[in-house]
PDB file of C-alpha atoms and ligand atoms in Angstrom:
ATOM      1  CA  UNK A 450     -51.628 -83.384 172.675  1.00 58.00           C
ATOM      2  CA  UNK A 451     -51.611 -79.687 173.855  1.00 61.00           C
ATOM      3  CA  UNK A 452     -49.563 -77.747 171.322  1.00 58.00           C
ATOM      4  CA  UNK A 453     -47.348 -75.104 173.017  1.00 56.00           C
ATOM      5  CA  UNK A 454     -46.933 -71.537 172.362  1.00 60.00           C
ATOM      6  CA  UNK A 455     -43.182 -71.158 171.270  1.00 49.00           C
ATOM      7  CA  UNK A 456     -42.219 -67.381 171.147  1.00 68.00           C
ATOM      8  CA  UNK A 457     -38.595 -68.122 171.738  1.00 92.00           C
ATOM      9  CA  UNK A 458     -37.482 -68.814 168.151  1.00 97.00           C
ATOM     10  CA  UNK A 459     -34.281 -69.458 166.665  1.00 98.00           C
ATOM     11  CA  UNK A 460     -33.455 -68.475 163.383  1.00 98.00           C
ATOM     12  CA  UNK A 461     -29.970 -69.171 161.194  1.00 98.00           C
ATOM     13  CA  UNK A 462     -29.629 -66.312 158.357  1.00 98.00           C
ATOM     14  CA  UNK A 463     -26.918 -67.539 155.846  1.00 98.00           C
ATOM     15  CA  UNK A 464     -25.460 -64.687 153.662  1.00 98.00           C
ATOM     16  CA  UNK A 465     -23.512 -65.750 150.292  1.00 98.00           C
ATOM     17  CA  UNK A 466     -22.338 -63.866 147.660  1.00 98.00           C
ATOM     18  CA  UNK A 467     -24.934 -62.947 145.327  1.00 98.00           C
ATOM     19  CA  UNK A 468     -25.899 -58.743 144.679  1.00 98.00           C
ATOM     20  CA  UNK A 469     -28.222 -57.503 146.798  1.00 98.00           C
ATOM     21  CA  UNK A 470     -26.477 -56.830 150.497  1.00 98.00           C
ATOM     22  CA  UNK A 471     -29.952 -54.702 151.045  1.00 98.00           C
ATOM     23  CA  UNK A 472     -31.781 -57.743 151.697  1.00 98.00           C
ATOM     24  CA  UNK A 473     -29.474 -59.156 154.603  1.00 98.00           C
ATOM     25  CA  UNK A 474     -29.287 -55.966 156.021  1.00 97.00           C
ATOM     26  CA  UNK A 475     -32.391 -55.012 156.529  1.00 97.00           C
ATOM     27  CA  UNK A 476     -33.516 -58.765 157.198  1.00 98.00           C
ATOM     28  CA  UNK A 477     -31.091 -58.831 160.399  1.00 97.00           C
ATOM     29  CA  UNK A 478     -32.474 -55.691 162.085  1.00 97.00           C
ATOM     30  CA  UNK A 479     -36.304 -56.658 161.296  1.00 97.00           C
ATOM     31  CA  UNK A 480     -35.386 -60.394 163.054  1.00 97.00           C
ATOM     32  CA  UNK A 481     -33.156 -59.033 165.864  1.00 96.00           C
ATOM     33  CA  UNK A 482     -36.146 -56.511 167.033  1.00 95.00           C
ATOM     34  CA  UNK A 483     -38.431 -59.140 166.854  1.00 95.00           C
ATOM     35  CA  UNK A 484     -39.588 -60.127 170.219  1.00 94.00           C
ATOM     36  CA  UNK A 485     -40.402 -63.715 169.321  1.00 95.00           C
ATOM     37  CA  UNK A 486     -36.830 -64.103 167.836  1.00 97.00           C
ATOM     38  CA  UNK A 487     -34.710 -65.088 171.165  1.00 96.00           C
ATOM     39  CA  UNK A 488     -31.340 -66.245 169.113  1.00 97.00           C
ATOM     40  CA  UNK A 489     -30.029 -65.270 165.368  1.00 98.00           C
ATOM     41  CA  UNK A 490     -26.988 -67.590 164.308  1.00 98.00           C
ATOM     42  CA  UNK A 491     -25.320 -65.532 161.036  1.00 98.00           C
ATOM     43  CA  UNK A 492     -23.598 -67.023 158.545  1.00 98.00           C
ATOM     44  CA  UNK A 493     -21.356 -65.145 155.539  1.00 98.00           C
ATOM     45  CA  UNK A 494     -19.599 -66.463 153.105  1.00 98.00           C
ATOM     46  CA  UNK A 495     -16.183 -65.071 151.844  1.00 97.00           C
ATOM     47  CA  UNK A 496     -17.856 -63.883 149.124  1.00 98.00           C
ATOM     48  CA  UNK A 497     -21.138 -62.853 151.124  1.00 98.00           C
ATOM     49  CA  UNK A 498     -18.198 -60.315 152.794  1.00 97.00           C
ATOM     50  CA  UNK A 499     -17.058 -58.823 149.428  1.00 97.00           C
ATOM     51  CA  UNK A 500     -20.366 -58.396 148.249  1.00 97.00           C
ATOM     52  CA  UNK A 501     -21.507 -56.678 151.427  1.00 97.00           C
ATOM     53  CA  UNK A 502     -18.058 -54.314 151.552  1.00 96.00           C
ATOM     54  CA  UNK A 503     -19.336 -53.507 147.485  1.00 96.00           C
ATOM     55  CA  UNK A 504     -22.600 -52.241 148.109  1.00 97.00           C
ATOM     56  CA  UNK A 505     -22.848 -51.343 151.313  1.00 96.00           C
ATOM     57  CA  UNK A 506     -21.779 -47.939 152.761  1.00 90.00           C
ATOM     58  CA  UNK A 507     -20.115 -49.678 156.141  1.00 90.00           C
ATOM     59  CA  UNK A 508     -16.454 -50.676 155.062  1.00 85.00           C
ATOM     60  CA  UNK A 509     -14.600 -52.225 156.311  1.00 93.00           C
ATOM     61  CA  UNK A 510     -16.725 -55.622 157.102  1.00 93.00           C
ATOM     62  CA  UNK A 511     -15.174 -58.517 158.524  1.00 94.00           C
ATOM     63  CA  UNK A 512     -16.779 -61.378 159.997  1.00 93.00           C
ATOM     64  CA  UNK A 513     -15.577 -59.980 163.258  1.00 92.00           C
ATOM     65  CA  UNK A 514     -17.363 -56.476 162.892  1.00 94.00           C
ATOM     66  CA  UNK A 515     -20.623 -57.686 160.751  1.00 93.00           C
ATOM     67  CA  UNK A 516     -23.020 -58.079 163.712  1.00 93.00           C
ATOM     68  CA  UNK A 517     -22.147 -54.725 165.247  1.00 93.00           C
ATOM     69  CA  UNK A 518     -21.847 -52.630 161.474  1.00 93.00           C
ATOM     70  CA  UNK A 519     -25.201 -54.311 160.056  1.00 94.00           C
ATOM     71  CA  UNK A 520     -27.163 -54.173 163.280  1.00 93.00           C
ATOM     72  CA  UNK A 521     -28.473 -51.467 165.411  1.00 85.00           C
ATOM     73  CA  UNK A 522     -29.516 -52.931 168.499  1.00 83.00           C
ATOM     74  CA  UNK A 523     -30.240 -56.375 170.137  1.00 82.00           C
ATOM     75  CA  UNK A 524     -26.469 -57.790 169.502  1.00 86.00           C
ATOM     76  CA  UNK A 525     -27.004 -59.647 171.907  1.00 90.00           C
ATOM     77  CA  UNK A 526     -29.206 -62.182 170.139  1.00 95.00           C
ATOM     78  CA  UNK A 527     -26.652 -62.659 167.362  1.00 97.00           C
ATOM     79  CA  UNK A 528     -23.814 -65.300 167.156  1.00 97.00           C
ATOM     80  CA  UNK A 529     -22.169 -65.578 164.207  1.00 97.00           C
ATOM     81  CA  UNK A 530     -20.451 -68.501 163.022  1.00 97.00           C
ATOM     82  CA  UNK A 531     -17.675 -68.970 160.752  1.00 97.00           C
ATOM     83  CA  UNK A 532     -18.532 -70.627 157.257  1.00 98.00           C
ATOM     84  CA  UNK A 533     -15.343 -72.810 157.686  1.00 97.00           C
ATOM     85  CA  UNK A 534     -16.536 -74.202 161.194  1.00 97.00           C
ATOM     86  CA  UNK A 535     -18.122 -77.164 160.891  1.00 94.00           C
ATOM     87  CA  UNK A 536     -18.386 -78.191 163.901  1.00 95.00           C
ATOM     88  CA  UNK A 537     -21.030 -75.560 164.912  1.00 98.00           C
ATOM     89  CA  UNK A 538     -24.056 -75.784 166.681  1.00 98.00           C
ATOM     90  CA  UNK A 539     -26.290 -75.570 163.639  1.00 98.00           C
ATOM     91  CA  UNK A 540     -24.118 -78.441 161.815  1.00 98.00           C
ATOM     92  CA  UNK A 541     -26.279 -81.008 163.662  1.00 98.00           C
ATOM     93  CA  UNK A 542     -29.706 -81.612 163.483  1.00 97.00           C
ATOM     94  CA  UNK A 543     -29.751 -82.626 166.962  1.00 98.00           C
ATOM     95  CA  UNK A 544     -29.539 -78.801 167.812  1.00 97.00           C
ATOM     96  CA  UNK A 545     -33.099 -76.765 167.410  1.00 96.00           C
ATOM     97  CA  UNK A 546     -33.333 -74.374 164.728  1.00 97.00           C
ATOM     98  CA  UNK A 547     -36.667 -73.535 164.052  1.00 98.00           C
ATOM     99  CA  UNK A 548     -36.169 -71.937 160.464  1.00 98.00           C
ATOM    100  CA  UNK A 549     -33.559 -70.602 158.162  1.00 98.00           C
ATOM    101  CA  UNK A 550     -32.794 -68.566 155.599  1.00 98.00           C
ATOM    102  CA  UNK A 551     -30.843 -67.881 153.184  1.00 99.00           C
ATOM    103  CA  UNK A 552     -30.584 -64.409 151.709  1.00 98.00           C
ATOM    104  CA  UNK A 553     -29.653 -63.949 149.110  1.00 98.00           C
ATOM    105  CA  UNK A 554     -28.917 -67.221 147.662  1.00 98.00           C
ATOM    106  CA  UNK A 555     -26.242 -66.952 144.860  1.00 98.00           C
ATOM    107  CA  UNK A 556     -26.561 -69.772 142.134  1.00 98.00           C
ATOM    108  CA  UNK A 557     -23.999 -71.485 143.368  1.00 98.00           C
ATOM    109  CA  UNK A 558     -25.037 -72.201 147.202  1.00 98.00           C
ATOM    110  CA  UNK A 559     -28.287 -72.810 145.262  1.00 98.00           C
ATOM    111  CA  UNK A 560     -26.941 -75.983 143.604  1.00 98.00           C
ATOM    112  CA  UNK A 561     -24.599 -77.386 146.624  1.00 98.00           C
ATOM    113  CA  UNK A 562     -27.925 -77.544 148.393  1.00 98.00           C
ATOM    114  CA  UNK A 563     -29.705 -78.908 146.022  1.00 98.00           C
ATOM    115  CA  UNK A 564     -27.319 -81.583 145.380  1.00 98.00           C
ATOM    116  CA  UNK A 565     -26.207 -81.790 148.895  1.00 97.00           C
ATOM    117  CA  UNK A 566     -22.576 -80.283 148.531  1.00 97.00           C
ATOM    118  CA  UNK A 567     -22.032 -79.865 152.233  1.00 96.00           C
ATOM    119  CA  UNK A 568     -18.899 -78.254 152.106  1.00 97.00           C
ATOM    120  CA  UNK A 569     -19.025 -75.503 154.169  1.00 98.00           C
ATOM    121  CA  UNK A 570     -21.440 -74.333 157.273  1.00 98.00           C
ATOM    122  CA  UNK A 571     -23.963 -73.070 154.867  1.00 98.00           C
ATOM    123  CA  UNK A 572     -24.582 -75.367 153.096  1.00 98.00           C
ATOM    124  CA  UNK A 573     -24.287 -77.780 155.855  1.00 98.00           C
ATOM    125  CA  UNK A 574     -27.016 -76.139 157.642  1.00 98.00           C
ATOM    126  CA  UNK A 575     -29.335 -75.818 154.771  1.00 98.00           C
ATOM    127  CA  UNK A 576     -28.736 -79.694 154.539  1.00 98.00           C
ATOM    128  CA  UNK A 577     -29.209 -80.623 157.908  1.00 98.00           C
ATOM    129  CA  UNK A 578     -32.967 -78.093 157.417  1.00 98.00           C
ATOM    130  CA  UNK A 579     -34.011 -80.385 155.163  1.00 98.00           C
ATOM    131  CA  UNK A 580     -33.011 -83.505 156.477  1.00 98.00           C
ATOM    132  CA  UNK A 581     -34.705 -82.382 159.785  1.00 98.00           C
ATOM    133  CA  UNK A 582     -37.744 -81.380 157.694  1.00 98.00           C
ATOM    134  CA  UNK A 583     -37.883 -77.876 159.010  1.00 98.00           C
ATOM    135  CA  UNK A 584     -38.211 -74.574 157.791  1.00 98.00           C
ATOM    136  CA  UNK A 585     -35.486 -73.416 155.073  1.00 98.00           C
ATOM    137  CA  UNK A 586     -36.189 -70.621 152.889  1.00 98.00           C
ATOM    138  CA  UNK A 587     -33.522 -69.564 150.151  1.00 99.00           C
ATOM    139  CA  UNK A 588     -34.232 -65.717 148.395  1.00 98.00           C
ATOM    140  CA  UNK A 589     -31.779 -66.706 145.085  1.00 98.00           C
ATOM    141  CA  UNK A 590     -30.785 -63.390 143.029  1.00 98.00           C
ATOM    142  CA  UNK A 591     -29.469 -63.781 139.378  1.00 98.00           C
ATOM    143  CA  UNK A 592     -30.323 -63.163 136.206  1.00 98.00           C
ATOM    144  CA  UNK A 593     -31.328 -64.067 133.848  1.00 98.00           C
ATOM    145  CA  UNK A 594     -31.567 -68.035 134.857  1.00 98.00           C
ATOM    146  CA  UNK A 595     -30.214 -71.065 133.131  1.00 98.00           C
ATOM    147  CA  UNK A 596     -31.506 -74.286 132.655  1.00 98.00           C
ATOM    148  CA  UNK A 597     -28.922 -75.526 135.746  1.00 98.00           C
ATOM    149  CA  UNK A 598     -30.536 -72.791 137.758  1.00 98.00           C
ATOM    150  CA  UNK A 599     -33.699 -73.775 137.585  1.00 98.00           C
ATOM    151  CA  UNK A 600     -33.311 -76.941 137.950  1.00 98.00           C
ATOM    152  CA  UNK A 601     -31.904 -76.361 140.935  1.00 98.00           C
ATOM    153  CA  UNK A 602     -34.546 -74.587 142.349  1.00 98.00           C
ATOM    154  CA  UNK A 603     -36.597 -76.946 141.622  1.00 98.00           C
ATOM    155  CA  UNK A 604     -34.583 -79.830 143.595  1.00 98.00           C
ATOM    156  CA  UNK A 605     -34.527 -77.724 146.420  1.00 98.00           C
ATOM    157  CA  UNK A 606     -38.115 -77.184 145.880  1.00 98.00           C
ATOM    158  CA  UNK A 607     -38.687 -81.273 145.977  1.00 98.00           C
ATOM    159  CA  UNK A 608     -36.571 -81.356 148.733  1.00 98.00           C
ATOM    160  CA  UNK A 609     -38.926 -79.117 150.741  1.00 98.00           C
ATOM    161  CA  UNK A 610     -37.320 -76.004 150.563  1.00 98.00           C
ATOM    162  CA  UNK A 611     -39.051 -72.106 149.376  1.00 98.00           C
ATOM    163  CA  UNK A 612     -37.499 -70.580 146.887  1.00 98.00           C
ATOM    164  CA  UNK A 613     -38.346 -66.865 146.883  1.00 98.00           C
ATOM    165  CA  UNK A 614     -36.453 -64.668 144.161  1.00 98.00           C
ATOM    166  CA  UNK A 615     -35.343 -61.421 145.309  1.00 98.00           C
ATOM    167  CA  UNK A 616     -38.487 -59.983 143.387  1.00 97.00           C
ATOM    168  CA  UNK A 617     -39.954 -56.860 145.553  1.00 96.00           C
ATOM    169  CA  UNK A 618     -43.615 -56.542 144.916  1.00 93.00           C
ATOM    170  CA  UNK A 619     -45.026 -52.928 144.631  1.00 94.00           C
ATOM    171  CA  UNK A 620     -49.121 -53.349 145.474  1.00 91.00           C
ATOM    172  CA  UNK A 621     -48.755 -51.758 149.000  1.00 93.00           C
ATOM    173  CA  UNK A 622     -47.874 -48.658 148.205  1.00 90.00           C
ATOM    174  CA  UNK A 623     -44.091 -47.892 149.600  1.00 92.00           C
ATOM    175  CA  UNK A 624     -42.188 -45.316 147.480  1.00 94.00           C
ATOM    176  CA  UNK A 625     -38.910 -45.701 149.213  1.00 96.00           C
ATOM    177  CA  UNK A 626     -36.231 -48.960 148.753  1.00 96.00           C
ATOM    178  CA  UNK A 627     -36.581 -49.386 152.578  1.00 96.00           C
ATOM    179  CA  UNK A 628     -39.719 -49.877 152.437  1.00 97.00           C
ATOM    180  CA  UNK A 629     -40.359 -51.955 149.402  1.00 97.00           C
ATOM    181  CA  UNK A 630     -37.750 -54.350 150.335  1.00 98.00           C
ATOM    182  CA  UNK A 631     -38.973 -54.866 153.954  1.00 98.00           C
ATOM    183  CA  UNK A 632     -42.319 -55.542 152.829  1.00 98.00           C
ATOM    184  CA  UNK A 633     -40.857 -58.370 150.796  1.00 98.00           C
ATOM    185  CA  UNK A 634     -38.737 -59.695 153.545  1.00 98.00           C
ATOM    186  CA  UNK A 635     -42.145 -59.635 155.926  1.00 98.00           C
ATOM    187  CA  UNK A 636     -43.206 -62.131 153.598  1.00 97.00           C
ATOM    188  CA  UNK A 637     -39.839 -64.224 153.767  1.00 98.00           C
ATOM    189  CA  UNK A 638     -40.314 -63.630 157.842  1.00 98.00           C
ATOM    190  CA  UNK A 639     -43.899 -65.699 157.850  1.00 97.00           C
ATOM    191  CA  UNK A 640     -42.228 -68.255 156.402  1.00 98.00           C
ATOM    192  CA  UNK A 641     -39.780 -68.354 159.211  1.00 98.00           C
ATOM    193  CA  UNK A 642     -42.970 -68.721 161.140  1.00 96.00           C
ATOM    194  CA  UNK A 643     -43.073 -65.014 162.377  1.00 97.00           C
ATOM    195  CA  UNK A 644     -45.753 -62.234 161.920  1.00 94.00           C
ATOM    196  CA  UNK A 645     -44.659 -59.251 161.554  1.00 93.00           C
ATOM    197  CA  UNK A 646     -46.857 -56.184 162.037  1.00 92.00           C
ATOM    198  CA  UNK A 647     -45.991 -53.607 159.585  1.00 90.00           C
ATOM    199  CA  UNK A 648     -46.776 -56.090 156.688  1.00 92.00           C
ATOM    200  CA  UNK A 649     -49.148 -55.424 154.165  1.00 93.00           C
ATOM    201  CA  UNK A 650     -51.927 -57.427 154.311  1.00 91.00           C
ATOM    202  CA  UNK A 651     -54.154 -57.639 150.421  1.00 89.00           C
ATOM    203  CA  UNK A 652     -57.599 -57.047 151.456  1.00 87.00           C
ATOM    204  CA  UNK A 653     -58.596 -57.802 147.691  1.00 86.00           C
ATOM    205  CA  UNK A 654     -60.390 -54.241 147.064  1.00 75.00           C
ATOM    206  CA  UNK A 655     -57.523 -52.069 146.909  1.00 62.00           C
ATOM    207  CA  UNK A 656     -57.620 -49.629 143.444  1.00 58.00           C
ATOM    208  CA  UNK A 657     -61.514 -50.824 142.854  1.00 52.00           C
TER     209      UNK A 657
HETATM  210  C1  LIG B1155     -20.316 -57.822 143.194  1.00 78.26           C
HETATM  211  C2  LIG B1155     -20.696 -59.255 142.958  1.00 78.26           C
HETATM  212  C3  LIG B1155     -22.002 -59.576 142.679  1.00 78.26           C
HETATM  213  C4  LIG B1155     -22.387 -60.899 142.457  1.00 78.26           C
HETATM  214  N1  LIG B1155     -23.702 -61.168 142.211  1.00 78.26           N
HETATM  215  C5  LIG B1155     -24.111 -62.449 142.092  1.00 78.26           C
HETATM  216  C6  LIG B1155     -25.497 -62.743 141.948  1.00 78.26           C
HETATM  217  O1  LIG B1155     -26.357 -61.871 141.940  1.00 78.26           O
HETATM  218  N2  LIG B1155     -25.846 -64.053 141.872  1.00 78.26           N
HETATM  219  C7  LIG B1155     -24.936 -65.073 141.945  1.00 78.26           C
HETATM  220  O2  LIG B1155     -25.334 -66.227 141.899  1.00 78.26           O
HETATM  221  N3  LIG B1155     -23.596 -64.807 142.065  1.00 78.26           N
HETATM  222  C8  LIG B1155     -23.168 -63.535 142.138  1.00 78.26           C
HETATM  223  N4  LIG B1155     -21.836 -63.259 142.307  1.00 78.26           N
HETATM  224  C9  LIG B1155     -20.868 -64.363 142.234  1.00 78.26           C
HETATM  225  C10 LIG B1155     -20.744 -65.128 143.557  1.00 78.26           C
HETATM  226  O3  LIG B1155     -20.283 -64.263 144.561  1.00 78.26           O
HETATM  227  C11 LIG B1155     -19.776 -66.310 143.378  1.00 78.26           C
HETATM  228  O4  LIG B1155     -20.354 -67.290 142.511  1.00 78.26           O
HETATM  229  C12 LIG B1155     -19.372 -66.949 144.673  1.00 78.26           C
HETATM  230  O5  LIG B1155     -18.502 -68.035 144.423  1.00 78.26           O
HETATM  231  C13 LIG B1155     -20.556 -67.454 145.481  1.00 78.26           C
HETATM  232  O6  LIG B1155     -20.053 -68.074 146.650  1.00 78.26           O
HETATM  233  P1  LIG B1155     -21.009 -68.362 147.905  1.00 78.26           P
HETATM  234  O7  LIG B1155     -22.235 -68.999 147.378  1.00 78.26           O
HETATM  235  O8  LIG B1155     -20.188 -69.277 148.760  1.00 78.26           O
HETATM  236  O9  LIG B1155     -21.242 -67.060 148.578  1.00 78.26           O
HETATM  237  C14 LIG B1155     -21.419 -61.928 142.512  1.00 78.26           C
HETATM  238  C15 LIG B1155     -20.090 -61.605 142.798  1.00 78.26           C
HETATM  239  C16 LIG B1155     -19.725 -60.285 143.012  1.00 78.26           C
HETATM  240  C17 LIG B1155     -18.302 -59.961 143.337  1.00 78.26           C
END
């Protein structure tokens, strides 16, 4: 069988409440300009929102504002969905979604996904990921980590989820927060199955 470019991806990014409103941010404008992303379904929980109002400088968010305060350009590829509903698109796994994310991950989305708490359209989706077998990626932030935590991670590892931890690396040589966390959410992005330019690429002889 002939296997088929597919530029036109779509991608579900989940936001829940755990530090680190960077991450999201950034992580929306890097997948709306991408030019194979063709649809973005966000996702916040209620206490993705307080988070976000705390440590961003765009208050007030609301679900009804977040695509237009966090975003630059390209609303047009975003929908988001309420955490409550569902009934959404992205609840079934007969609808498409080529990969997911979820960023950050707080500890306690972590474990209703790992146990398969569907309660609520994050979770739900993350579920419905796995059960499809496709892409889900979760970038968890605590710490330290408990026993239950990691644990956790590791079900959702089993299960066929990636667990990144919102751990920056600093071999490529960006000085400024921008920079160092969007070369660690161009690695997140090839594991939504997208290649993004501007990543750093380890040639192995870099300091020798
Ligand atoms: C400012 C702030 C920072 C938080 N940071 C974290 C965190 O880094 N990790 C975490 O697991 N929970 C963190 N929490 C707690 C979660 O928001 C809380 O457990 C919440 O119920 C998670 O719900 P959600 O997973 O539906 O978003 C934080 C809460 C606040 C208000």
């Amino acid at each position: 069988m002939i296997r088929r470019e597919r530029p036109n991806l779509e991608i579900t990014l989940a936001i829940t409440g755990a530090s680190g409103a960077i991450y999201p941010h950034r992580l929306l404008n890097l997948l709306a300009a991408e030019p194979s992303v063709s649809r973005i379904n966000l996702i916040a929980s209620g206490a993705a929102l307080r988070v976000l109002n705390d440590e961003l400088d765009l208050q007030p968010l609301t679900l009804h504002n977040l695509a237009e305060k966090l975003v630059q350009n390209h609303h047009h590829k975003i929908e988001v969905l309420g955490n409550d509903d569902i009934g959404a698109k992205i609840a079934s796994g007969s609808h498409p979604v080529d990969s997911m994310a979820v960023v950050p991950c707080s500890m306690g989305t972590l474990g209703s996904i790992a146990h398969g708490i569907s309660r609520n359209l994050v979770q739900r989706a993350a579920d419905v990921m796995l059960k499809e077998r496709r892409k889900l990626v979760l970038v968890v932030r605590d710490t330290p980590f408990n026993l239950i935590h990691l644990e956790n991670m590791r079900l959702a590892t089993l299960a066929g989820a990636v667990v990144f931890s919102a751990t920056p690396s600093f071999y490529h040589g960006e000085t400024t927060l921008e920079g160092i966390i969007d070369q660690f959410l161009y690695r997140v992005m090839q594991h939504l199955g997208l290649n993004p330019e501007a990543a750093f690429r380890w040639s192995g002889d870099k300091g020798s």
